[in-house]
Amino acid sequence: MSFMPPTDSMFLLAESREHPMHVGGLQLFEPPEGSGPEFVRDMLEAFRSHEVSALFRRRPAEPVGSLGNTWWKVDDSLDHEYHVRHSAVPQPGRIRELLQLTSQWHGSLLDRHRPLWEAHVVEGLADGRIAVYSKIHHSMVDGVSALRLMQRSLSTDPEDRDCVPPWAVPTRAGTATPRKGFDPVGVLRAGAEAIGDVAGLVPASLRIATQVVRDGDVTLPRAPKTILNGPVGGARRFAAQSWEIERIRRVAKSSATTLNDVVLAMVSGALRQYLLELHALPDDPMTAMVPMSLSLRADTTGEEAAPGNATGAIVVNLATDREHGATRLEEIAYSSRQAKKIMGDLSPTQVLAFSALQMLPLALTPVPGFVTYTHPPFNVIISNVPGPKEPMYFNGARLDGMYPVSIVLDGQALNITLTSRDRYLDFGLIGCRRSVPHLQRLLTHLETSLAELEQAWG
Amino acid sequence: MSFMPPTDSMFLLAESREHPMHVGGLQLFEPPEGSGPEFVRDMLEAFRSHEVSALFRRRPAEPVGSLGNTWWKVDDSLDHEYHVRHSAVPQPGRIRELLQLTSQWHGSLLDRHRPLWEAHVVEGLADGRIAVYSKIHHSMVDGVSALRLMQRSLSTDPEDRDCVPPWAVPTRAGTATPRKGFDPVGVLRAGAEAIGDVAGLVPASLRIATQVVRDGDVTLPRAPKTILNGPVGGARRFAAQSWEIERIRRVAKSSATTLNDVVLAMVSGALRQYLLELHALPDDPMTAMVPMSLSLRADTTGEEAAPGNATGAIVVNLATDREHGATRLEEIAYSSRQAKKIMGDLSPTQVLAFSALQMLPLALTPVPGFVTYTHPPFNVIISNVPGPKEPMYFNGARLDGMYPVSIVLDGQALNITLTSRDRYLDFGLIGCRRSVPHLQRLLTHLETSLAELEQAWG
């Protein structure tokens, strides 16, 4: 047994029926030309036959869920058929049916008596593609690391037939959790334990924030209350779609903004339209929390990227009160520049402290009534995780989509996480099934929103 | 809102990730001749379009899970697509794949923010049949009532096209829970709350038991510790199969025992063989808890059946230490007769008290270490629930199997529940996926065991 650090165990402690603390991914694969129905079987066989790495054989030692320290135990009798499942979409086998299944799978809790991960190899799509949905508990690995493991299981060579699934990829750190420093989702709702951790940062953070505000560049936007910021239930709804990066890049170039700004503007326009239709658009502009890796910050300021992957977060004004896409993009770009400028002036430690301060209210969400009666620290979380830059393959099957499926929390009923893949941006939208009705409409609105920006800056 | 009586709420309070407190059923339907693939769609449509009865629109009011009283709230915005799901078995579409899916579905918790039930309409079986898996929380309805609702949704007329799903069947009692008096599964593990309830019965029960033992007919068998009687995990494994009632009746007739005795002997032989193969057969005979409705008791003694459906339970010696099937059947029949004789001498209240006493140790299972260090009150639960006596149809589709999917508990890792249907007995075996390995082998052993009895008494 090995000791489970609080940065891991807080995800077990904070988990409840309404707040599963696992992250997921939905991958689409195009089988190699000429392959028949046996390809699914072969893939399943490949997924089940490899030796599982130490990381994926760990499970929490009993007793689980008590408030004391918890330990990792290595499972020496892994039940491959349990962890890797064979599933099928019903007729007519569209992406829509696949997304419905994904919603169901993502809404159920992992069994704590086993290593905390599951995968489904899914057949039955009318277009012949194969889907793989996988989920892993946030106490075992964070979302970014999970996506990286997924990537490392793929090959750039379509002829390569020696691919291993993510759970068989050797991890450098052995049994240690590959957690990446400051973790936004972690602080967001880590229960009673984490409040103390975050509170410890307050004095330092306050000093920094005071400094920042005195410098007079910007005040932290105050997020309005929206339907996305109430308590959540246990059921989920998932939507996913890909967009060509080139379309977004063209808008960024002609508007002299960044790719990230254009993505935020896409989401802003989509949220505006979605909430207008539900008669629920707030008068005040909505805000988004955007996790930023320090290396991304380094890109902006020209500094050397810090080693490791410590992550901070900025809060950006989404300008959802503005009618025109072009205006929204301008305000977003301005707000984002200001936030990054502040970040750029801070040391990495200061960045973490400053980020923690902005998220402090969210750490209090386990307090009853807190979500219902207070303003949210921001309205939605939008994460952009870099993915592979070229076409990738698993034993000859081309990766045709890699949609992150993240976590929703009390007060944050919608999470949008995207990842780049080859020439595409793959958007994964996960929402509370009750608080975020008709989630799939956001996909249409995202397209409309991008088209409006293209027209304005074409 | 209406008050939720403790007999309902104890199932919510006792529930944990490892002990989902819902009961389920797996039905198989043979579509009417000449119907095409649209039949599944029509069935799904029929399932989703009917108005849902008051019983199936209730959900627990918040806060849920606290120790105080809980209330039922009526959900006025039921999400039909959430509750009635369209699913598919993967290739090659055998019953085996269906059972794997059923195991997964039965292992996940219901969402307490919604009425506590779900159904899956399942296509993709190679033989063209359609399956329906449904589950409902034990706080809403007990297993017997759930099976009755299922039956009432069916018709004896193959031409009838006005069938409504179980959740649209009008319930006589309005919003009241149709719970049937003393509930064996309820007492089995109702957590801290129930210990008091059961303990209250102890003085009366003890007096009765003392009386019984003094009369010298029988002593309560002491169940040996087996692999079926340890703590359970959250994952499940389900197996199901049908046997012709006539085969069992013939054995009962020539051996001058009852149908129930032969069923117990089938299970006894199967358990013996199963545990022998795992080198886990105890030296001492195993015992089974068999719920008995008072009306069944009345059949035996010739009394008038009591109104209502109050249920008691007897513990029967399974004689798993005996090598020959015929000997096992004899000992089972003797033990069963003795237990029923005692029951027959008691008033209905005494029956309940006596039954509660036999199950008292199980009510203590939430106490840590209790399951690990003490003898179980019995080794396995075997329930026989009467079903329809003729062929039944849903909108022309013939019911071709109706397998109960019950509850497993700490100390009771295997539950066997069967129901009669037309000329068949449909067995449903649910087990903890970890404690009961290779559960499906029990199906083969059940057949072998029956064949042995047929040979002995043919």
PDB file of N, CA and C in Angstrom, chain A residues 15-18 41 59 75 77 79 81-82 85-92 94 96-97 100-101 104-105 108-116 120 123 232-235 237 433-434, chain B residues 15-18 41 59 75 77 79 81-82 85-92 94 96-97 100-101 104-105 108-116 120 123 232-235 237 433-434:
ATOM      1  N   GLU A  15     -16.572  13.446  -3.574  1.00  0.00           N
ATOM      2  CA  GLU A  15     -17.512  12.805  -4.489  1.00  0.00           C
ATOM      3  C   GLU A  15     -18.813  12.436  -3.797  1.00  0.00           C
ATOM      4  N   SER A  16     -19.908  12.670  -4.489  1.00  0.00           N
ATOM      5  CA  SER A  16     -21.211  12.199  -4.017  1.00  0.00           C
ATOM      6  C   SER A  16     -21.960  11.676  -5.237  1.00  0.00           C
ATOM      7  N   ARG A  17     -23.180  11.171  -4.991  1.00  0.00           N
ATOM      8  CA  ARG A  17     -23.983  10.661  -6.102  1.00  0.00           C
ATOM      9  C   ARG A  17     -24.211  11.727  -7.154  1.00  0.00           C
ATOM     10  N   GLU A  18     -24.310  12.993  -6.718  1.00  0.00           N
ATOM     11  CA  GLU A  18     -24.596  14.074  -7.650  1.00  0.00           C
ATOM     12  C   GLU A  18     -23.343  14.622  -8.300  1.00  0.00           C
ATOM     13  N   ARG A  41     -13.846  -6.802 -32.591  1.00  0.00           N
ATOM     14  CA  ARG A  41     -13.395  -7.914 -31.747  1.00  0.00           C
ATOM     15  C   ARG A  41     -11.895  -7.819 -31.480  1.00  0.00           C
ATOM     16  N   ARG A  59      -6.229   0.901  -6.449  1.00  0.00           N
ATOM     17  CA  ARG A  59      -7.576   1.223  -5.979  1.00  0.00           C
ATOM     18  C   ARG A  59      -7.479   1.727  -4.536  1.00  0.00           C
ATOM     19  N   ASP A  75      -4.302  -3.669  -7.043  1.00  0.00           N
ATOM     20  CA  ASP A  75      -5.213  -4.781  -7.285  1.00  0.00           C
ATOM     21  C   ASP A  75      -4.456  -5.843  -8.071  1.00  0.00           C
ATOM     22  N   SER A  77      -5.724  -8.812  -8.929  1.00  0.00           N
ATOM     23  CA  SER A  77      -6.596  -9.725  -9.695  1.00  0.00           C
ATOM     24  C   SER A  77      -7.561  -8.897 -10.536  1.00  0.00           C
ATOM     25  N   ASP A  79      -9.989  -7.571 -13.189  1.00  0.00           N
ATOM     26  CA  ASP A  79     -11.051  -8.245 -13.945  1.00  0.00           C
ATOM     27  C   ASP A  79     -11.192  -7.511 -15.289  1.00  0.00           C
ATOM     28  N   GLU A  81     -12.606  -8.078 -18.112  1.00  0.00           N
ATOM     29  CA  GLU A  81     -13.926  -7.957 -18.742  1.00  0.00           C
ATOM     30  C   GLU A  81     -14.771  -6.892 -18.063  1.00  0.00           C
ATOM     31  N   TYR A  82     -14.512  -6.679 -16.790  1.00  0.00           N
ATOM     32  CA  TYR A  82     -15.249  -5.636 -16.083  1.00  0.00           C
ATOM     33  C   TYR A  82     -14.801  -4.253 -16.554  1.00  0.00           C
ATOM     34  N   ARG A  85     -15.394  -2.966 -21.656  1.00  0.00           N
ATOM     35  CA  ARG A  85     -16.708  -3.481 -21.987  1.00  0.00           C
ATOM     36  C   ARG A  85     -17.004  -3.380 -23.469  1.00  0.00           C
ATOM     37  N   HIS A  86     -17.810  -4.293 -23.924  1.00  0.00           N
ATOM     38  CA  HIS A  86     -18.221  -4.320 -25.317  1.00  0.00           C
ATOM     39  C   HIS A  86     -19.645  -3.775 -25.369  1.00  0.00           C
ATOM     40  N   SER A  87     -19.875  -2.719 -26.130  1.00  0.00           N
ATOM     41  CA  SER A  87     -21.185  -2.092 -26.162  1.00  0.00           C
ATOM     42  C   SER A  87     -21.611  -1.814 -27.596  1.00  0.00           C
ATOM     43  N   ALA A  88     -22.874  -1.451 -27.753  1.00  0.00           N
ATOM     44  CA  ALA A  88     -23.406  -1.179 -29.082  1.00  0.00           C
ATOM     45  C   ALA A  88     -24.400  -0.034 -29.026  1.00  0.00           C
ATOM     46  N   VAL A  89     -24.389   0.824 -30.059  1.00  0.00           N
ATOM     47  CA  VAL A  89     -25.421   1.855 -30.155  1.00  0.00           C
ATOM     48  C   VAL A  89     -26.638   1.237 -30.822  1.00  0.00           C
ATOM     49  N   PRO A  90     -27.841   1.616 -30.372  1.00  0.00           N
ATOM     50  CA  PRO A  90     -29.055   1.102 -31.012  1.00  0.00           C
ATOM     51  C   PRO A  90     -29.294   1.784 -32.366  1.00  0.00           C
ATOM     52  N   GLN A  91     -30.255   1.265 -33.094  1.00  0.00           N
ATOM     53  CA  GLN A  91     -30.668   1.852 -34.366  1.00  0.00           C
ATOM     54  C   GLN A  91     -31.153   3.285 -34.170  1.00  0.00           C
ATOM     55  N   PRO A  92     -31.045   4.220 -35.097  1.00  0.00           N
ATOM     56  CA  PRO A  92     -30.405   4.036 -36.398  1.00  0.00           C
ATOM     57  C   PRO A  92     -28.885   4.207 -36.395  1.00  0.00           C
ATOM     58  N   ARG A  94     -26.805   6.623 -35.163  1.00  0.00           N
ATOM     59  CA  ARG A  94     -26.196   7.932 -35.432  1.00  0.00           C
ATOM     60  C   ARG A  94     -25.319   8.360 -34.256  1.00  0.00           C
ATOM     61  N   ARG A  96     -25.974  10.766 -32.500  1.00  0.00           N
ATOM     62  CA  ARG A  96     -26.935  11.113 -31.469  1.00  0.00           C
ATOM     63  C   ARG A  96     -27.139   9.972 -30.460  1.00  0.00           C
ATOM     64  N   GLU A  97     -27.292   8.750 -30.979  1.00  0.00           N
ATOM     65  CA  GLU A  97     -27.462   7.599 -30.088  1.00  0.00           C
ATOM     66  C   GLU A  97     -26.184   7.369 -29.261  1.00  0.00           C
ATOM     67  N   GLN A 100     -26.090   9.770 -26.411  1.00  0.00           N
ATOM     68  CA  GLN A 100     -27.013   9.386 -25.345  1.00  0.00           C
ATOM     69  C   GLN A 100     -26.386   8.320 -24.436  1.00  0.00           C
ATOM     70  N   LEU A 101     -25.730   7.334 -25.065  1.00  0.00           N
ATOM     71  CA  LEU A 101     -25.057   6.309 -24.265  1.00  0.00           C
ATOM     72  C   LEU A 101     -23.950   6.934 -23.423  1.00  0.00           C
ATOM     73  N   GLN A 104     -25.215   8.494 -20.332  1.00  0.00           N
ATOM     74  CA  GLN A 104     -25.548   7.497 -19.299  1.00  0.00           C
ATOM     75  C   GLN A 104     -24.288   7.000 -18.598  1.00  0.00           C
ATOM     76  N   TRP A 105     -23.284   6.640 -19.412  1.00  0.00           N
ATOM     77  CA  TRP A 105     -22.065   6.080 -18.828  1.00  0.00           C
ATOM     78  C   TRP A 105     -21.368   7.096 -17.928  1.00  0.00           C
ATOM     79  N   SER A 108     -22.759   7.603 -14.154  1.00  0.00           N
ATOM     80  CA  SER A 108     -22.748   6.592 -13.085  1.00  0.00           C
ATOM     81  C   SER A 108     -21.387   6.548 -12.395  1.00  0.00           C
ATOM     82  N   LEU A 109     -21.420   6.207 -11.122  1.00  0.00           N
ATOM     83  CA  LEU A 109     -20.207   6.213 -10.301  1.00  0.00           C
ATOM     84  C   LEU A 109     -19.319   5.004 -10.579  1.00  0.00           C
ATOM     85  N   LEU A 110     -18.019   5.188 -10.424  1.00  0.00           N
ATOM     86  CA  LEU A 110     -17.080   4.073 -10.536  1.00  0.00           C
ATOM     87  C   LEU A 110     -17.120   3.245  -9.247  1.00  0.00           C
ATOM     88  N   ASP A 111     -16.839   1.949  -9.370  1.00  0.00           N
ATOM     89  CA  ASP A 111     -16.834   1.053  -8.217  1.00  0.00           C
ATOM     90  C   ASP A 111     -15.510   1.212  -7.461  1.00  0.00           C
ATOM     91  N   ARG A 112     -15.598   1.650  -6.200  1.00  0.00           N
ATOM     92  CA  ARG A 112     -14.384   1.921  -5.424  1.00  0.00           C
ATOM     93  C   ARG A 112     -13.671   0.657  -4.947  1.00  0.00           C
ATOM     94  N   HIS A 113     -14.296  -0.498  -5.192  1.00  0.00           N
ATOM     95  CA  HIS A 113     -13.633  -1.743  -4.828  1.00  0.00           C
ATOM     96  C   HIS A 113     -12.661  -2.192  -5.909  1.00  0.00           C
ATOM     97  N   ARG A 114     -12.591  -1.435  -6.988  1.00  0.00           N
ATOM     98  CA  ARG A 114     -11.721  -1.794  -8.097  1.00  0.00           C
ATOM     99  C   ARG A 114     -10.937  -0.563  -8.532  1.00  0.00           C
ATOM    100  N   PRO A 115      -9.877  -0.786  -9.331  1.00  0.00           N
ATOM    101  CA  PRO A 115      -9.201   0.382  -9.910  1.00  0.00           C
ATOM    102  C   PRO A 115     -10.234   1.259 -10.621  1.00  0.00           C
ATOM    103  N   LEU A 116     -10.104   2.568 -10.420  1.00  0.00           N
ATOM    104  CA  LEU A 116     -11.198   3.482 -10.751  1.00  0.00           C
ATOM    105  C   LEU A 116     -11.198   3.900 -12.222  1.00  0.00           C
ATOM    106  N   HIS A 120     -15.424   1.511 -22.753  1.00  0.00           N
ATOM    107  CA  HIS A 120     -16.402   0.843 -23.599  1.00  0.00           C
ATOM    108  C   HIS A 120     -15.919   0.876 -25.055  1.00  0.00           C
ATOM    109  N   GLU A 123     -19.660  -0.594 -30.941  1.00  0.00           N
ATOM    110  CA  GLU A 123     -19.957  -0.870 -32.344  1.00  0.00           C
ATOM    111  C   GLU A 123     -21.367  -0.388 -32.659  1.00  0.00           C
ATOM    112  N   VAL A 232     -26.716  20.924  -8.980  1.00  0.00           N
ATOM    113  CA  VAL A 232     -26.854  19.956 -10.072  1.00  0.00           C
ATOM    114  C   VAL A 232     -27.363  18.617  -9.562  1.00  0.00           C
ATOM    115  N   GLY A 233     -27.991  17.850 -10.465  1.00  0.00           N
ATOM    116  CA  GLY A 233     -28.413  16.486 -10.165  1.00  0.00           C
ATOM    117  C   GLY A 233     -27.362  15.488 -10.617  1.00  0.00           C
ATOM    118  N   GLY A 234     -27.695  14.208 -10.554  1.00  0.00           N
ATOM    119  CA  GLY A 234     -26.721  13.181 -10.891  1.00  0.00           C
ATOM    120  C   GLY A 234     -26.650  12.818 -12.371  1.00  0.00           C
ATOM    121  N   ALA A 235     -27.697  13.149 -13.151  1.00  0.00           N
ATOM    122  CA  ALA A 235     -27.725  12.733 -14.552  1.00  0.00           C
ATOM    123  C   ALA A 235     -27.023  13.759 -15.441  1.00  0.00           C
ATOM    124  N   ARG A 237     -25.847  15.163 -19.606  1.00  0.00           N
ATOM    125  CA  ARG A 237     -26.097  15.160 -21.037  1.00  0.00           C
ATOM    126  C   ARG A 237     -24.800  15.589 -21.706  1.00  0.00           C
ATOM    127  N   ARG A 433     -28.168  17.175 -16.639  1.00  0.00           N
ATOM    128  CA  ARG A 433     -29.295  16.904 -17.524  1.00  0.00           C
ATOM    129  C   ARG A 433     -30.525  17.750 -17.196  1.00  0.00           C
ATOM    130  N   ARG A 434     -30.649  18.168 -15.942  1.00  0.00           N
ATOM    131  CA  ARG A 434     -31.819  18.927 -15.564  1.00  0.00           C
ATOM    132  C   ARG A 434     -31.592  20.431 -15.753  1.00  0.00           C
TER     133      ARG A 434
ATOM    134  N   GLU B  15     -29.082   2.592   1.754  1.00  0.00           N
ATOM    135  CA  GLU B  15     -28.387   2.433   0.481  1.00  0.00           C
ATOM    136  C   GLU B  15     -27.002   3.054   0.510  1.00  0.00           C
ATOM    137  N   SER B  16     -26.053   2.364  -0.109  1.00  0.00           N
ATOM    138  CA  SER B  16     -24.718   2.916  -0.306  1.00  0.00           C
ATOM    139  C   SER B  16     -24.255   2.509  -1.693  1.00  0.00           C
ATOM    140  N   ARG B  17     -23.068   2.953  -2.043  1.00  0.00           N
ATOM    141  CA  ARG B  17     -22.535   2.599  -3.365  1.00  0.00           C
ATOM    142  C   ARG B  17     -22.447   1.095  -3.531  1.00  0.00           C
ATOM    143  N   GLU B  18     -22.190   0.387  -2.426  1.00  0.00           N
ATOM    144  CA  GLU B  18     -22.007  -1.064  -2.521  1.00  0.00           C
ATOM    145  C   GLU B  18     -23.330  -1.813  -2.430  1.00  0.00           C
ATOM    146  N   ARG B  41     -39.052   0.255 -32.218  1.00  0.00           N
ATOM    147  CA  ARG B  41     -39.410   1.691 -32.195  1.00  0.00           C
ATOM    148  C   ARG B  41     -40.822   1.895 -31.640  1.00  0.00           C
ATOM    149  N   ARG B  59     -40.641  11.286  -6.212  1.00  0.00           N
ATOM    150  CA  ARG B  59     -39.209  11.210  -5.918  1.00  0.00           C
ATOM    151  C   ARG B  59     -38.981  11.732  -4.497  1.00  0.00           C
ATOM    152  N   ASP B  75     -42.980  14.587  -9.117  1.00  0.00           N
ATOM    153  CA  ASP B  75     -42.223  15.221 -10.188  1.00  0.00           C
ATOM    154  C   ASP B  75     -43.195  15.614 -11.296  1.00  0.00           C
ATOM    155  N   SER B  77     -42.362  17.275 -14.052  1.00  0.00           N
ATOM    156  CA  SER B  77     -41.716  17.436 -15.361  1.00  0.00           C
ATOM    157  C   SER B  77     -40.888  16.203 -15.679  1.00  0.00           C
ATOM    158  N   ASP B  79     -38.960  13.328 -17.337  1.00  0.00           N
ATOM    159  CA  ASP B  79     -38.129  13.286 -18.538  1.00  0.00           C
ATOM    160  C   ASP B  79     -38.215  11.864 -19.119  1.00  0.00           C
ATOM    161  N   GLU B  81     -37.443  10.415 -21.876  1.00  0.00           N
ATOM    162  CA  GLU B  81     -36.267   9.843 -22.542  1.00  0.00           C
ATOM    163  C   GLU B  81     -35.218   9.381 -21.543  1.00  0.00           C
ATOM    164  N   TYR B  82     -35.219  10.037 -20.383  1.00  0.00           N
ATOM    165  CA  TYR B  82     -34.277   9.618 -19.354  1.00  0.00           C
ATOM    166  C   TYR B  82     -34.695   8.282 -18.753  1.00  0.00           C
ATOM    167  N   ARG B  85     -35.069   4.036 -21.887  1.00  0.00           N
ATOM    168  CA  ARG B  85     -33.880   4.129 -22.722  1.00  0.00           C
ATOM    169  C   ARG B  85     -33.891   3.096 -23.831  1.00  0.00           C
ATOM    170  N   HIS B  86     -33.252   3.455 -24.909  1.00  0.00           N
ATOM    171  CA  HIS B  86     -33.138   2.562 -26.053  1.00  0.00           C
ATOM    172  C   HIS B  86     -31.716   2.015 -26.044  1.00  0.00           C
ATOM    173  N   SER B  87     -31.587   0.694 -25.997  1.00  0.00           N
ATOM    174  CA  SER B  87     -30.257   0.104 -25.893  1.00  0.00           C
ATOM    175  C   SER B  87     -30.101  -1.044 -26.868  1.00  0.00           C
ATOM    176  N   ALA B  88     -28.880  -1.514 -27.025  1.00  0.00           N
ATOM    177  CA  ALA B  88     -28.614  -2.604 -27.960  1.00  0.00           C
ATOM    178  C   ALA B  88     -27.547  -3.530 -27.406  1.00  0.00           C
ATOM    179  N   VAL B  89     -27.709  -4.829 -27.646  1.00  0.00           N
ATOM    180  CA  VAL B  89     -26.652  -5.771 -27.278  1.00  0.00           C
ATOM    181  C   VAL B  89     -25.634  -5.809 -28.407  1.00  0.00           C
ATOM    182  N   PRO B  90     -24.345  -5.898 -28.065  1.00  0.00           N
ATOM    183  CA  PRO B  90     -23.322  -5.986 -29.124  1.00  0.00           C
ATOM    184  C   PRO B  90     -23.309  -7.377 -29.758  1.00  0.00           C
ATOM    185  N   GLN B  91     -22.557  -7.520 -30.848  1.00  0.00           N
ATOM    186  CA  GLN B  91     -22.382  -8.808 -31.509  1.00  0.00           C
ATOM    187  C   GLN B  91     -21.761  -9.811 -30.548  1.00  0.00           C
ATOM    188  N   PRO B  92     -21.993 -11.099 -30.666  1.00  0.00           N
ATOM    189  CA  PRO B  92     -22.907 -11.737 -31.625  1.00  0.00           C
ATOM    190  C   PRO B  92     -24.369 -11.755 -31.180  1.00  0.00           C
ATOM    191  N   ARG B  94     -25.969 -12.721 -28.325  1.00  0.00           N
ATOM    192  CA  ARG B  94     -26.517 -13.864 -27.583  1.00  0.00           C
ATOM    193  C   ARG B  94     -27.102 -13.389 -26.257  1.00  0.00           C
ATOM    194  N   ARG B  96     -25.944 -14.209 -23.561  1.00  0.00           N
ATOM    195  CA  ARG B  96     -24.766 -13.903 -22.767  1.00  0.00           C
ATOM    196  C   ARG B  96     -24.442 -12.402 -22.759  1.00  0.00           C
ATOM    197  N   GLU B  97     -24.488 -11.789 -23.939  1.00  0.00           N
ATOM    198  CA  GLU B  97     -24.228 -10.345 -24.030  1.00  0.00           C
ATOM    199  C   GLU B  97     -25.322  -9.557 -23.302  1.00  0.00           C
ATOM    200  N   GLN B 100     -24.673  -9.623 -19.635  1.00  0.00           N
ATOM    201  CA  GLN B 100     -23.582  -8.715 -19.257  1.00  0.00           C
ATOM    202  C   GLN B 100     -24.090  -7.280 -19.116  1.00  0.00           C
ATOM    203  N   LEU B 101     -24.924  -6.863 -20.076  1.00  0.00           N
ATOM    204  CA  LEU B 101     -25.497  -5.515 -19.983  1.00  0.00           C
ATOM    205  C   LEU B 101     -26.364  -5.379 -18.734  1.00  0.00           C
ATOM    206  N   GLN B 104     -24.381  -4.739 -15.688  1.00  0.00           N
ATOM    207  CA  GLN B 104     -23.920  -3.345 -15.600  1.00  0.00           C
ATOM    208  C   GLN B 104     -25.051  -2.433 -15.133  1.00  0.00           C
ATOM    209  N   TRP B 105     -26.212  -2.579 -15.760  1.00  0.00           N
ATOM    210  CA  TRP B 105     -27.332  -1.696 -15.423  1.00  0.00           C
ATOM    211  C   TRP B 105     -27.756  -1.859 -13.971  1.00  0.00           C
ATOM    212  N   SER B 108     -25.586   0.008 -11.090  1.00  0.00           N
ATOM    213  CA  SER B 108     -25.463   1.465 -10.930  1.00  0.00           C
ATOM    214  C   SER B 108     -26.651   2.033 -10.164  1.00  0.00           C
ATOM    215  N   LEU B 109     -26.394   3.092  -9.428  1.00  0.00           N
ATOM    216  CA  LEU B 109     -27.413   3.688  -8.556  1.00  0.00           C
ATOM    217  C   LEU B 109     -28.417   4.507  -9.356  1.00  0.00           C
ATOM    218  N   LEU B 110     -29.647   4.562  -8.864  1.00  0.00           N
ATOM    219  CA  LEU B 110     -30.662   5.436  -9.457  1.00  0.00           C
ATOM    220  C   LEU B 110     -30.424   6.876  -9.009  1.00  0.00           C
ATOM    221  N   ASP B 111     -30.818   7.826  -9.851  1.00  0.00           N
ATOM    222  CA  ASP B 111     -30.661   9.250  -9.550  1.00  0.00           C
ATOM    223  C   ASP B 111     -31.774   9.703  -8.610  1.00  0.00           C
ATOM    224  N   ARG B 112     -31.399  10.147  -7.412  1.00  0.00           N
ATOM    225  CA  ARG B 112     -32.404  10.515  -6.417  1.00  0.00           C
ATOM    226  C   ARG B 112     -33.088  11.849  -6.712  1.00  0.00           C
ATOM    227  N   HIS B 113     -32.649  12.544  -7.752  1.00  0.00           N
ATOM    228  CA  HIS B 113     -33.299  13.790  -8.125  1.00  0.00           C
ATOM    229  C   HIS B 113     -34.499  13.537  -9.020  1.00  0.00           C
ATOM    230  N   ARG B 114     -34.739  12.268  -9.347  1.00  0.00           N
ATOM    231  CA  ARG B 114     -35.837  11.914 -10.228  1.00  0.00           C
ATOM    232  C   ARG B 114     -36.599  10.745  -9.620  1.00  0.00           C
ATOM    233  N   PRO B 115     -37.818  10.479 -10.129  1.00  0.00           N
ATOM    234  CA  PRO B 115     -38.510   9.260  -9.710  1.00  0.00           C
ATOM    235  C   PRO B 115     -37.570   8.057  -9.901  1.00  0.00           C
ATOM    236  N   LEU B 116     -37.563   7.177  -8.903  1.00  0.00           N
ATOM    237  CA  LEU B 116     -36.490   6.189  -8.805  1.00  0.00           C
ATOM    238  C   LEU B 116     -36.755   4.936  -9.633  1.00  0.00           C
ATOM    239  N   HIS B 120     -34.944  -0.143 -19.899  1.00  0.00           N
ATOM    240  CA  HIS B 120     -34.199  -0.213 -21.156  1.00  0.00           C
ATOM    241  C   HIS B 120     -34.958  -1.111 -22.123  1.00  0.00           C
ATOM    242  N   GLU B 123     -32.609  -3.947 -28.232  1.00  0.00           N
ATOM    243  CA  GLU B 123     -32.629  -4.644 -29.516  1.00  0.00           C
ATOM    244  C   GLU B 123     -31.270  -5.315 -29.744  1.00  0.00           C
ATOM    245  N   VAL B 232     -19.707  -7.370   0.314  1.00  0.00           N
ATOM    246  CA  VAL B 232     -19.856  -7.319  -1.145  1.00  0.00           C
ATOM    247  C   VAL B 232     -19.361  -5.988  -1.697  1.00  0.00           C
ATOM    248  N   GLY B 233     -18.994  -6.010  -2.977  1.00  0.00           N
ATOM    249  CA  GLY B 233     -18.610  -4.787  -3.681  1.00  0.00           C
ATOM    250  C   GLY B 233     -19.798  -4.237  -4.449  1.00  0.00           C
ATOM    251  N   GLY B 234     -19.541  -3.232  -5.271  1.00  0.00           N
ATOM    252  CA  GLY B 234     -20.635  -2.566  -5.963  1.00  0.00           C
ATOM    253  C   GLY B 234     -21.029  -3.201  -7.291  1.00  0.00           C
ATOM    254  N   ALA B 235     -20.155  -4.018  -7.873  1.00  0.00           N
ATOM    255  CA  ALA B 235     -20.443  -4.581  -9.200  1.00  0.00           C
ATOM    256  C   ALA B 235     -21.229  -5.884  -9.088  1.00  0.00           C
ATOM    257  N   ARG B 237     -23.135  -9.500 -11.093  1.00  0.00           N
ATOM    258  CA  ARG B 237     -23.173 -10.430 -12.219  1.00  0.00           C
ATOM    259  C   ARG B 237     -24.535 -11.100 -12.184  1.00  0.00           C
ATOM    260  N   ARG B 433     -20.113  -9.374  -8.073  1.00  0.00           N
ATOM    261  CA  ARG B 433     -19.215  -9.793  -9.142  1.00  0.00           C
ATOM    262  C   ARG B 433     -17.890 -10.330  -8.613  1.00  0.00           C
ATOM    263  N   ARG B 434     -17.478  -9.861  -7.434  1.00  0.00           N
ATOM    264  CA  ARG B 434     -16.200 -10.304  -6.895  1.00  0.00           C
ATOM    265  C   ARG B 434     -16.363 -11.561  -6.041  1.00  0.00           C
TER     266      ARG B 434
END
